[in-house]
Coordinates of C-alpha atoms in Angstrom, one line a residue:
Chain A
M9 CA 23.7 37.7 -5.1
S10 CA 22.3 35.4 -7.9
A11 CA 21.1 36.7 -11.1
S12 CA 17.5 35.8 -10.3
T13 CA 17.6 37.8 -7.0
R14 CA 19.2 40.9 -8.8
R15 CA 16.3 40.6 -11.4
L16 CA 14.0 40.4 -8.5
F17 CA 15.2 43.8 -6.9
A18 CA 15.4 45.4 -10.5
N19 CA 11.8 44.4 -10.8
M20 CA 10.7 45.6 -7.2
G21 CA 12.3 49.0 -8.1
W22 CA 10.5 49.5 -11.4
L23 CA 7.4 48.5 -9.5
T24 CA 7.9 50.9 -6.9
L25 CA 8.6 53.8 -9.3
A26 CA 5.2 52.8 -11.2
I27 CA 3.2 53.0 -8.1
L28 CA 4.9 56.2 -7.1
V29 CA 3.8 57.6 -10.5
L30 CA 0.3 56.2 -10.4
W31 CA 0.1 57.7 -7.0
Q32 CA 1.1 61.2 -8.0
G33 CA -1.2 60.9 -11.0
L34 CA -4.1 59.7 -8.8
Y35 CA -3.3 62.7 -6.5
A36 CA -3.5 65.2 -9.2
L37 CA -7.1 63.8 -10.0
I38 CA -8.5 63.3 -6.7
G39 CA -6.8 66.2 -4.6
D40 CA -6.4 66.7 -1.1
I41 CA -10.1 65.5 -0.2
A42 CA -9.0 61.8 0.1
L43 CA -5.2 61.7 -0.8
R44 CA -1.8 63.3 -0.1
S45 CA 0.9 63.3 -2.8
P46 CA 4.0 61.0 -2.2
V47 CA 6.0 63.7 -1.0
S48 CA 3.9 65.2 1.5
T49 CA 3.1 61.8 2.7
L50 CA 6.9 60.8 3.4
Q51 CA 7.4 64.3 5.1
F52 CA 4.4 63.6 7.3
T53 CA 5.4 59.8 8.0
A54 CA 9.0 61.2 8.8
K55 CA 7.6 63.4 11.4
F56 CA 4.9 61.2 12.8
I57 CA 6.9 57.8 13.2
T58 CA 9.0 59.5 16.0
T59 CA 5.9 60.6 18.2
P60 CA 5.5 58.4 21.2
Q61 CA 1.7 58.0 20.3
F62 CA 2.8 56.3 17.1
V63 CA 5.4 54.2 18.8
T64 CA 2.9 53.0 21.4
H65 CA 0.4 51.8 18.6
L66 CA 3.1 50.2 16.5
T67 CA 4.5 48.1 19.3
E68 CA 0.9 47.0 20.2
T69 CA 0.3 46.0 16.5
L70 CA 3.7 44.2 16.2
K71 CA 3.0 42.6 19.5
A72 CA -0.2 41.2 18.6
F73 CA 0.8 40.3 15.0
V74 CA 4.0 38.4 16.1
L75 CA 2.1 36.5 18.9
A76 CA -0.7 35.6 16.2
L77 CA 1.9 34.4 13.7
L78 CA 3.5 32.3 16.2
I79 CA 0.2 30.7 17.2
A80 CA -0.9 30.3 13.8
V81 CA 2.6 28.6 12.6
T82 CA 2.9 26.3 15.5
S83 CA -0.7 25.1 15.5
G84 CA -1.0 25.0 11.7
L85 CA 2.2 22.9 11.6
A86 CA 1.0 20.7 14.4
I87 CA -2.5 20.1 13.0
G88 CA -0.9 19.7 9.3
F89 CA 1.7 17.2 10.7
L90 CA -0.8 15.1 12.7
L91 CA -3.3 14.9 10.0
G92 CA -0.9 14.4 7.1
L93 CA 0.9 11.6 8.8
K94 CA -2.4 9.6 9.6
R95 CA -4.3 9.1 6.3
F96 CA -7.5 8.1 8.2
A97 CA -7.6 11.2 9.9
S98 CA -6.8 13.5 7.3
E99 CA -9.8 12.1 5.2
I100 CA -12.2 13.0 8.0
F101 CA -10.8 16.4 8.9
E102 CA -9.8 17.8 5.6
P103 CA -13.0 18.6 4.5
F104 CA -13.7 20.6 7.7
L105 CA -10.5 22.5 7.4
I106 CA -11.5 23.5 3.8
A107 CA -14.9 24.5 5.0
I108 CA -13.5 26.7 8.1
Y109 CA -11.2 28.1 5.4
S110 CA -14.1 29.6 3.3
V111 CA -16.0 30.9 6.4
P112 CA -15.7 34.7 6.7
K113 CA -13.7 35.0 9.9
I114 CA -15.3 38.3 10.9
T115 CA -18.4 36.6 11.5
L116 CA -16.6 35.0 14.6
Y117 CA -15.1 38.0 15.8
P118 CA -18.1 38.9 18.3
I119 CA -17.6 35.5 19.7
L120 CA -14.0 35.9 20.1
L121 CA -14.6 39.5 21.7
L122 CA -17.1 37.8 24.2
I123 CA -14.6 35.0 25.1
F124 CA -11.2 37.1 25.5
G125 CA -12.7 40.5 25.9
L126 CA -11.4 43.7 24.5
G127 CA -7.8 43.9 24.2
L128 CA -4.6 42.0 23.2
S129 CA -5.8 38.6 23.7
A130 CA -8.9 38.9 21.3
K131 CA -6.8 40.4 18.4
V132 CA -4.2 37.9 18.9
A133 CA -6.9 35.1 18.5
F134 CA -8.7 36.7 15.6
G135 CA -5.3 37.1 13.7
A136 CA -4.3 33.5 14.3
I137 CA -7.4 31.9 13.1
H138 CA -6.9 33.6 9.9
G139 CA -3.4 31.9 9.8
I140 CA -3.9 28.5 11.1
V141 CA -6.0 26.9 8.4
P142 CA -4.1 27.7 5.3
I143 CA -0.9 26.8 7.0
A144 CA -2.5 23.5 8.2
L145 CA -3.7 22.4 4.8
F146 CA -0.7 23.2 2.9
T147 CA 1.5 21.2 5.6
L148 CA -1.0 18.5 5.7
N149 CA -0.7 18.1 1.8
A150 CA 3.1 18.6 1.9
V151 CA 3.4 15.9 4.5
R152 CA 1.1 13.5 2.7
N153 CA 2.9 13.9 -0.6
V154 CA 6.3 12.9 0.4
K155 CA 7.4 10.4 -1.9
P156 CA 6.8 6.8 -0.7
V157 CA 10.2 5.7 -1.6
L158 CA 11.7 8.2 0.6
L159 CA 9.8 6.7 3.5
K160 CA 10.8 3.3 2.6
T161 CA 14.5 4.3 2.4
S162 CA 14.1 5.7 6.0
R163 CA 12.6 2.6 7.3
V164 CA 15.0 0.4 5.8
M165 CA 17.9 2.5 7.5
G166 CA 15.9 1.8 10.8
L167 CA 15.1 5.4 11.7
S168 CA 12.7 5.9 14.3
T169 CA 9.5 7.8 13.8
G170 CA 10.7 11.0 15.2
A171 CA 14.0 10.9 13.1
T172 CA 11.9 10.1 10.2
I173 CA 9.8 13.2 10.7
R174 CA 12.8 15.4 11.5
T175 CA 15.3 14.4 8.8
V176 CA 13.0 13.0 6.0
I177 CA 9.7 14.0 6.0
F178 CA 10.2 17.7 7.2
P179 CA 12.9 18.8 4.9
S180 CA 11.1 16.9 2.1
A181 CA 7.8 18.9 2.7
L182 CA 9.5 22.3 3.4
P183 CA 9.0 24.0 0.3
E184 CA 5.4 23.3 0.2
I185 CA 5.1 24.1 4.0
F186 CA 6.6 27.3 3.4
A187 CA 4.4 28.2 0.8
G188 CA 1.6 27.7 3.3
I189 CA 3.6 30.0 5.8
R190 CA 3.7 32.8 3.1
I191 CA -0.2 32.8 2.8
G192 CA -0.7 32.4 6.4
F193 CA 1.7 35.4 7.0
S194 CA -0.4 37.7 4.8
L195 CA -3.7 36.4 6.3
T196 CA -2.6 36.8 9.6
L197 CA -1.6 40.5 9.1
I198 CA -5.0 41.0 7.8
G199 CA -6.7 39.4 10.7
T200 CA -4.7 41.3 13.3
L201 CA -5.5 44.6 11.7
L202 CA -9.0 43.9 11.2
G203 CA -9.2 43.0 14.8
E204 CA -7.7 46.1 15.9
M205 CA -9.7 48.3 13.6
F206 CA -13.4 46.8 14.9
A207 CA -12.7 46.6 18.6
S208 CA -9.6 47.8 20.1
Q209 CA -8.4 50.9 22.0
R210 CA -4.8 50.5 20.5
G211 CA -2.8 49.6 17.6
L212 CA -2.3 50.9 13.9
G213 CA -5.7 49.5 13.1
F214 CA -7.2 51.6 15.8
L215 CA -5.2 54.7 14.8
L216 CA -6.7 54.1 11.1
M217 CA -10.1 53.7 12.3
N218 CA -9.8 56.7 14.4
A219 CA -8.3 58.8 11.5
I220 CA -11.3 57.8 9.5
G221 CA -13.5 59.1 11.9
L222 CA -11.7 62.3 12.2
H223 CA -11.3 62.8 8.3
N224 CA -7.4 62.9 9.1
V225 CA -6.3 62.2 5.5
D226 CA -2.5 62.6 6.5
V227 CA -2.8 59.6 8.9
I228 CA -4.8 57.6 6.9
V229 CA -2.4 57.9 3.6
M230 CA 0.5 57.5 6.2
L231 CA -0.8 54.5 7.6
T232 CA -1.5 52.9 4.1
F233 CA 1.9 53.7 3.0
L234 CA 3.5 52.0 5.9
L235 CA 1.4 49.0 5.9
T236 CA 1.6 48.3 2.1
G237 CA 5.6 49.1 2.6
F238 CA 5.7 46.6 5.4
A239 CA 3.6 43.8 3.7
G240 CA 5.6 44.3 0.5
M241 CA 8.9 44.0 2.3
A242 CA 8.0 41.0 4.2
G243 CA 6.7 39.4 1.1
I244 CA 10.0 39.8 -0.4
V245 CA 12.0 38.5 2.2
L246 CA 9.8 35.3 2.3
L247 CA 9.9 35.0 -1.3
L248 CA 13.9 35.1 -1.1
I249 CA 13.8 32.5 1.7
N250 CA 11.3 30.3 -0.5
R251 CA 13.5 30.7 -3.3
R252 CA 16.5 29.4 -1.3
I253 CA 14.6 26.3 -0.1
T254 CA 13.3 25.4 -3.3
A255 CA 16.5 25.9 -5.4
Q256 CA 17.6 22.4 -4.6
V257 CA 14.4 20.6 -5.5
Chain B
M189 CA 29.6 -21.9 5.8
T190 CA 26.7 -24.2 5.2
Q191 CA 24.1 -21.8 6.5
P192 CA 22.2 -19.9 3.6
H193 CA 22.8 -15.9 3.8
I194 CA 18.9 -15.7 3.7
R195 CA 16.3 -18.2 3.7
L196 CA 12.7 -18.1 2.4
T197 CA 10.7 -20.9 3.8
D198 CA 7.0 -21.4 2.3
V199 CA 6.7 -17.8 2.1
E200 CA 3.1 -16.6 0.8
M201 CA 1.3 -13.3 0.8
T202 CA -2.1 -12.5 0.5
F203 CA -3.5 -9.0 0.3
P204 CA -6.8 -8.2 1.6
R205 CA -9.4 -7.1 -1.2
P206 CA -9.8 -3.1 -1.2
D207 CA -13.4 -3.5 -0.5
G208 CA -12.6 -6.2 2.2
V209 CA -15.1 -8.6 0.8
G210 CA -14.4 -12.4 0.0
E211 CA -11.1 -13.9 -0.2
G212 CA -7.8 -11.7 -0.2
I213 CA -5.8 -11.4 -3.5
H214 CA -2.9 -14.2 -3.4
A215 CA 0.1 -12.3 -4.8
L216 CA 3.0 -14.5 -3.8
G217 CA 4.1 -17.8 -3.3
P218 CA 4.7 -20.3 -1.7
I219 CA 8.3 -19.6 -2.3
Q220 CA 11.5 -21.7 -1.0
L221 CA 14.7 -19.6 -1.6
D222 CA 18.2 -20.0 -0.1
L223 CA 20.7 -17.5 -1.2
R224 CA 24.2 -18.6 -0.8
H225 CA 26.9 -16.3 0.8
G226 CA 28.2 -14.1 -1.7
E227 CA 26.1 -15.1 -4.8
F228 CA 24.7 -12.9 -7.2
F229 CA 21.0 -13.9 -7.7
A230 CA 18.6 -12.2 -9.9
V231 CA 14.8 -12.7 -10.2
V232 CA 12.9 -12.2 -13.4
G233 CA 9.3 -12.2 -13.9
P234 CA 6.3 -10.8 -15.7
S235 CA 4.9 -7.5 -14.6
G236 CA 2.6 -7.8 -11.5
C237 CA 4.0 -11.1 -10.5
G238 CA 5.0 -10.0 -7.2
K239 CA 8.4 -9.2 -7.5
S240 CA 8.6 -6.1 -5.4
T241 CA 6.3 -7.8 -2.7
L242 CA 9.0 -10.2 -2.5
L243 CA 11.6 -7.6 -2.0
E244 CA 9.5 -5.8 0.6
L245 CA 9.2 -9.1 2.8
M246 CA 12.8 -9.6 2.4
I247 CA 13.6 -6.2 4.1
G248 CA 10.7 -6.4 6.6
L249 CA 8.7 -3.8 5.4
T250 CA 5.9 -6.3 5.1
S251 CA 5.4 -9.3 7.0
P252 CA 4.4 -12.6 4.9
T253 CA 0.9 -14.1 5.8
K254 CA 2.6 -17.3 5.8
G255 CA 6.1 -18.8 6.3
S256 CA 9.2 -17.3 7.4
I257 CA 12.4 -15.4 6.3
T258 CA 15.9 -15.6 8.0
F259 CA 18.6 -13.6 7.4
E260 CA 22.1 -15.1 8.9
G261 CA 19.9 -17.3 11.0
Q262 CA 17.8 -14.6 12.5
P263 CA 14.1 -14.2 11.4
I264 CA 13.1 -10.7 9.7
N265 CA 10.3 -9.5 11.8
G266 CA 8.9 -6.1 11.0
S267 CA 12.0 -4.1 10.7
C268 CA 15.1 -4.5 8.3
P269 CA 18.2 -6.1 10.1
D270 CA 21.3 -4.3 9.9
G271 CA 23.5 -5.7 7.2
I272 CA 20.8 -5.5 4.5
G273 CA 21.2 -2.5 2.1
V274 CA 18.4 -1.6 -0.6
V275 CA 18.4 0.3 -3.7
F276 CA 14.9 1.1 -5.1
Q277 CA 13.6 1.5 -8.6
E278 CA 12.3 5.2 -8.1
D279 CA 14.8 8.0 -7.4
A280 CA 15.2 8.0 -3.4
S281 CA 18.0 10.6 -3.3
F282 CA 17.1 13.3 -1.0
A283 CA 16.7 16.7 -2.8
W284 CA 17.7 18.8 0.2
L285 CA 20.9 17.2 0.7
T286 CA 24.3 17.4 -1.4
V287 CA 25.5 14.5 -2.9
R288 CA 28.1 14.1 0.0
D289 CA 25.6 14.4 2.7
N290 CA 23.1 12.0 0.9
I291 CA 25.7 9.3 0.7
A292 CA 26.7 10.0 4.6
F293 CA 22.9 9.8 5.5
G294 CA 22.8 6.1 6.6
L295 CA 26.3 6.5 8.3
R296 CA 25.1 9.1 10.6
R297 CA 23.1 6.9 12.9
M298 CA 26.0 4.3 13.2
A299 CA 28.7 4.3 15.9
L300 CA 31.5 5.4 13.8
D301 CA 33.9 8.2 14.4
R302 CA 33.6 11.4 11.9
R303 CA 37.0 10.7 10.2
E304 CA 36.0 6.8 9.2
Q305 CA 32.6 8.2 8.1
D306 CA 34.4 10.8 5.8
E307 CA 36.8 8.0 4.4
R308 CA 33.9 5.7 3.6
V309 CA 32.1 8.7 1.8
D310 CA 35.2 9.6 -0.1
K311 CA 35.7 6.0 -1.2
A312 CA 32.0 5.6 -2.4
L313 CA 32.2 8.8 -4.1
A314 CA 35.1 7.7 -6.0
M315 CA 33.9 4.3 -6.7
M316 CA 30.6 5.7 -8.1
G317 CA 32.4 8.6 -10.1
L318 CA 30.9 11.2 -8.3
V319 CA 34.0 13.2 -6.7
E320 CA 33.4 16.3 -8.7
F321 CA 29.7 16.3 -7.8
A322 CA 30.2 15.7 -4.0
D323 CA 28.9 19.3 -3.3
A324 CA 25.9 19.2 -6.0
Y325 CA 22.2 18.7 -5.3
P326 CA 20.6 15.9 -7.0
S327 CA 18.4 18.2 -8.9
Q328 CA 21.7 19.1 -10.8
L329 CA 22.2 15.5 -11.8
S330 CA 21.2 13.1 -14.3
G331 CA 18.8 10.1 -13.5
G332 CA 21.7 7.7 -13.9
M333 CA 23.8 9.8 -11.6
R334 CA 21.2 10.2 -8.9
Q335 CA 20.6 6.4 -8.8
R336 CA 24.4 6.1 -8.3
V337 CA 24.1 8.6 -5.4
C338 CA 21.5 5.9 -4.1
I339 CA 23.8 2.9 -4.6
A340 CA 26.5 4.8 -3.1
R341 CA 24.3 5.6 -0.2
T342 CA 23.7 2.0 0.4
L343 CA 27.2 1.0 0.0
V344 CA 28.7 3.2 2.7
T345 CA 26.9 1.2 5.4
E346 CA 28.8 -1.8 4.0
P347 CA 25.8 -4.2 3.9
R348 CA 26.5 -8.0 3.5
L349 CA 23.3 -8.4 1.5
I350 CA 22.5 -5.9 -1.1
L351 CA 18.9 -5.8 -2.7
L352 CA 18.2 -4.1 -6.0
D353 CA 14.9 -3.4 -7.1
E354 CA 15.0 -2.7 -10.9
P355 CA 17.4 0.0 -10.1
F356 CA 18.1 0.7 -13.6
G357 CA 14.8 0.6 -14.8
A358 CA 14.6 4.2 -16.0
L359 CA 17.9 4.4 -17.6
D360 CA 18.9 4.0 -21.4
Q361 CA 20.2 0.8 -22.7
Q362 CA 23.6 2.0 -22.9
T363 CA 23.7 3.4 -19.4
R364 CA 22.2 0.1 -18.2
L365 CA 25.0 -2.1 -19.6
L366 CA 27.8 0.3 -18.1
M367 CA 25.8 0.4 -14.7
G368 CA 25.8 -3.4 -14.7
D369 CA 29.6 -3.4 -15.1
E370 CA 29.7 -1.1 -12.0
I371 CA 27.6 -3.4 -9.9
L372 CA 29.7 -6.1 -11.2
S373 CA 32.7 -4.6 -10.0
L374 CA 31.4 -3.7 -6.7
W375 CA 29.9 -7.1 -6.1
R376 CA 33.6 -8.3 -6.4
K377 CA 35.1 -5.5 -4.3
T378 CA 32.6 -6.0 -1.6
G379 CA 32.2 -9.7 -1.6
A380 CA 28.5 -8.9 -0.6
T381 CA 25.6 -11.3 -1.7
I382 CA 23.3 -9.5 -4.3
F383 CA 19.8 -9.9 -4.9
L384 CA 18.7 -8.1 -8.1
I385 CA 15.0 -7.8 -9.3
T386 CA 14.6 -7.1 -13.0
H387 CA 12.4 -7.3 -15.9
A388 CA 15.1 -7.4 -18.4
L389 CA 16.1 -10.9 -19.3
D390 CA 19.6 -9.9 -20.7
E391 CA 20.3 -7.9 -17.5
A392 CA 19.7 -10.9 -15.3
A393 CA 21.6 -13.1 -17.8
M394 CA 24.5 -10.6 -17.9
L395 CA 25.0 -10.3 -14.2
A396 CA 23.9 -13.1 -12.2
D397 CA 25.1 -16.4 -11.1
R398 CA 21.6 -17.8 -10.7
I399 CA 18.4 -16.5 -12.1
G400 CA 15.2 -17.3 -10.6
V401 CA 12.2 -17.3 -13.1
M402 CA 8.7 -16.1 -11.3
S403 CA 5.5 -17.2 -12.6
S404 CA 2.6 -14.6 -13.1
R405 CA 0.4 -14.0 -10.1
P406 CA 0.5 -15.7 -7.6
G407 CA 4.1 -15.3 -8.1
Q408 CA 6.4 -18.7 -7.7
L409 CA 9.8 -19.7 -8.6
I410 CA 9.1 -21.8 -11.7
D411 CA 12.6 -22.2 -12.7
I412 CA 16.3 -21.4 -11.5
V413 CA 19.1 -21.1 -14.2
E414 CA 22.8 -21.4 -13.3
T415 CA 24.8 -19.3 -15.6
H416 CA 28.4 -20.6 -14.4
W417 CA 29.9 -17.1 -15.5
P418 CA 33.3 -16.6 -14.3
R419 CA 33.4 -14.3 -11.1
D420 CA 35.7 -11.9 -13.1
R421 CA 33.2 -10.9 -15.9
D422 CA 31.8 -7.9 -17.3
S423 CA 29.3 -6.6 -19.9
R424 CA 31.1 -8.1 -22.9
I425 CA 29.9 -11.4 -22.0
V426 CA 26.8 -10.6 -24.0
E427 CA 28.9 -11.4 -27.1
Q428 CA 29.2 -15.1 -26.1
D429 CA 26.9 -17.9 -27.3
A430 CA 26.3 -19.2 -23.7
F431 CA 24.8 -15.8 -23.3
G432 CA 22.1 -16.4 -25.9
A433 CA 21.7 -19.9 -24.6
V434 CA 20.8 -18.4 -21.1
T435 CA 18.5 -15.6 -22.1
A436 CA 16.8 -18.3 -24.5
R437 CA 16.1 -20.6 -21.8
L438 CA 14.9 -17.7 -19.6
W439 CA 12.5 -16.9 -22.2
R440 CA 11.3 -20.1 -22.7
S441 CA 10.1 -20.3 -19.0
L442 CA 8.8 -16.9 -19.1
R443 CA 7.0 -16.8 -22.4
V444 CA 3.8 -18.3 -21.2
E445 CA 3.9 -16.5 -17.9
S446 CA 4.3 -13.2 -19.7
M447 CA 1.3 -14.0 -21.8
K448 CA -0.7 -14.6 -19.0
A449 CA 0.1 -11.3 -17.6
I450 CA -1.0 -9.5 -20.3
G451 CA -4.3 -11.7 -20.4
K452 CA -3.3 -13.9 -23.4
K453 CA -3.8 -17.6 -23.7
E454 CA -1.4 -20.0 -25.7
A455 CA -2.8 -19.9 -29.3
S456 CA -1.2 -23.2 -30.2
S457 CA 0.5 -26.0 -28.1

């Protein structure tokens, strides 16, 4: 483990501690009406996550999220590469992508629901449209910014277009592409959960919405805790991968 | 061998204007040039005279508007023929590969067995003084060493014609002199023809057998100076009187052209 990775983990430890202290303080202030203490949340979580009910909802969310992320990454990369390699096309479509990026996606959800109906596909589609555009924009810029001298070098070496993309453009653009994937990851997660909250019969988002309706503070705090933990952990893993990639550049 | 190694016949290059209106920009030519097998030829010229355009034409990255270029008797058409290696001015090392993998990059697509590849890479590492950095990444190296990685990457494919586009442009003067020595020694060891583009008169005078002087745009060869240096030479040649005479002649040819390039007219005749 490198010194910087150790430092990262130490920082994360301190941050976790700070959050726990803040949480406990907030609980002392607000009380049981809207919050649970860290200890009782952990106890409740340990009990709840083994129930078949929870496992069903978790599996549903994971399935939707993984599918949405897969679609977001593959189409984002495809759009990014297609436009990045063609200057003319990128000049036409980049402003569109930026415009789409700033559209509040939730306004598109009714249309997606009408197209896909209630269920997994609507959630997947809604999650994916959150992730595609940032990944496409980052990839487009990364591909366009590959140093011209590297492209000249590959031409002089007689590399085919495919080989140039694979062995020169992709690795050269990877650090920036990965930054896009990191952002796409968190936006896709938001999209998937939002999709579950507003029109779904299954998944953690549905569970959360249900708990709000029933004023079940135990479940609300537990889900917040789990989702924050998951997003935080995934963030650290992606950051570590990112560091590995950029270490050489 | 009477056939020239590379021959440029009436080569001209005209770029369309960015707005597409009117006549194009006449950047280069007409140029006639024959390089002999195994000679060290340098080109000097004022900035913007089309030196780099000339190089891009010779490696088939761009096609000339008029005229033709043949390498070993074969016309160059849209792609770089095998047997030509290039080192560019900018750092072209691959940041994501180690020094060893950088050097081996061009070899990978050649039909050579792995052992032969490794041998060639080891030889290039030794020749360029990079042995102890074989597993380092370019970001851990100085600019001079990165440029040596690029030279090694070109060398391992054993090109018969090596084109160098101001490869030492970003280096300090002392390093440039020493890199010049290295280029001379590898020129002797490989027997390749070398075509060097530079804006440094002393560099051209120190390294080359013949030096072509280019005019300001449209770039044409206005003088070719023979240095008559022995093949076995090094940077200490700068101490000789003849070296001063060569640089003086180069400057005489270039002075007016350089003034044109920066927009000045000759004040008095």
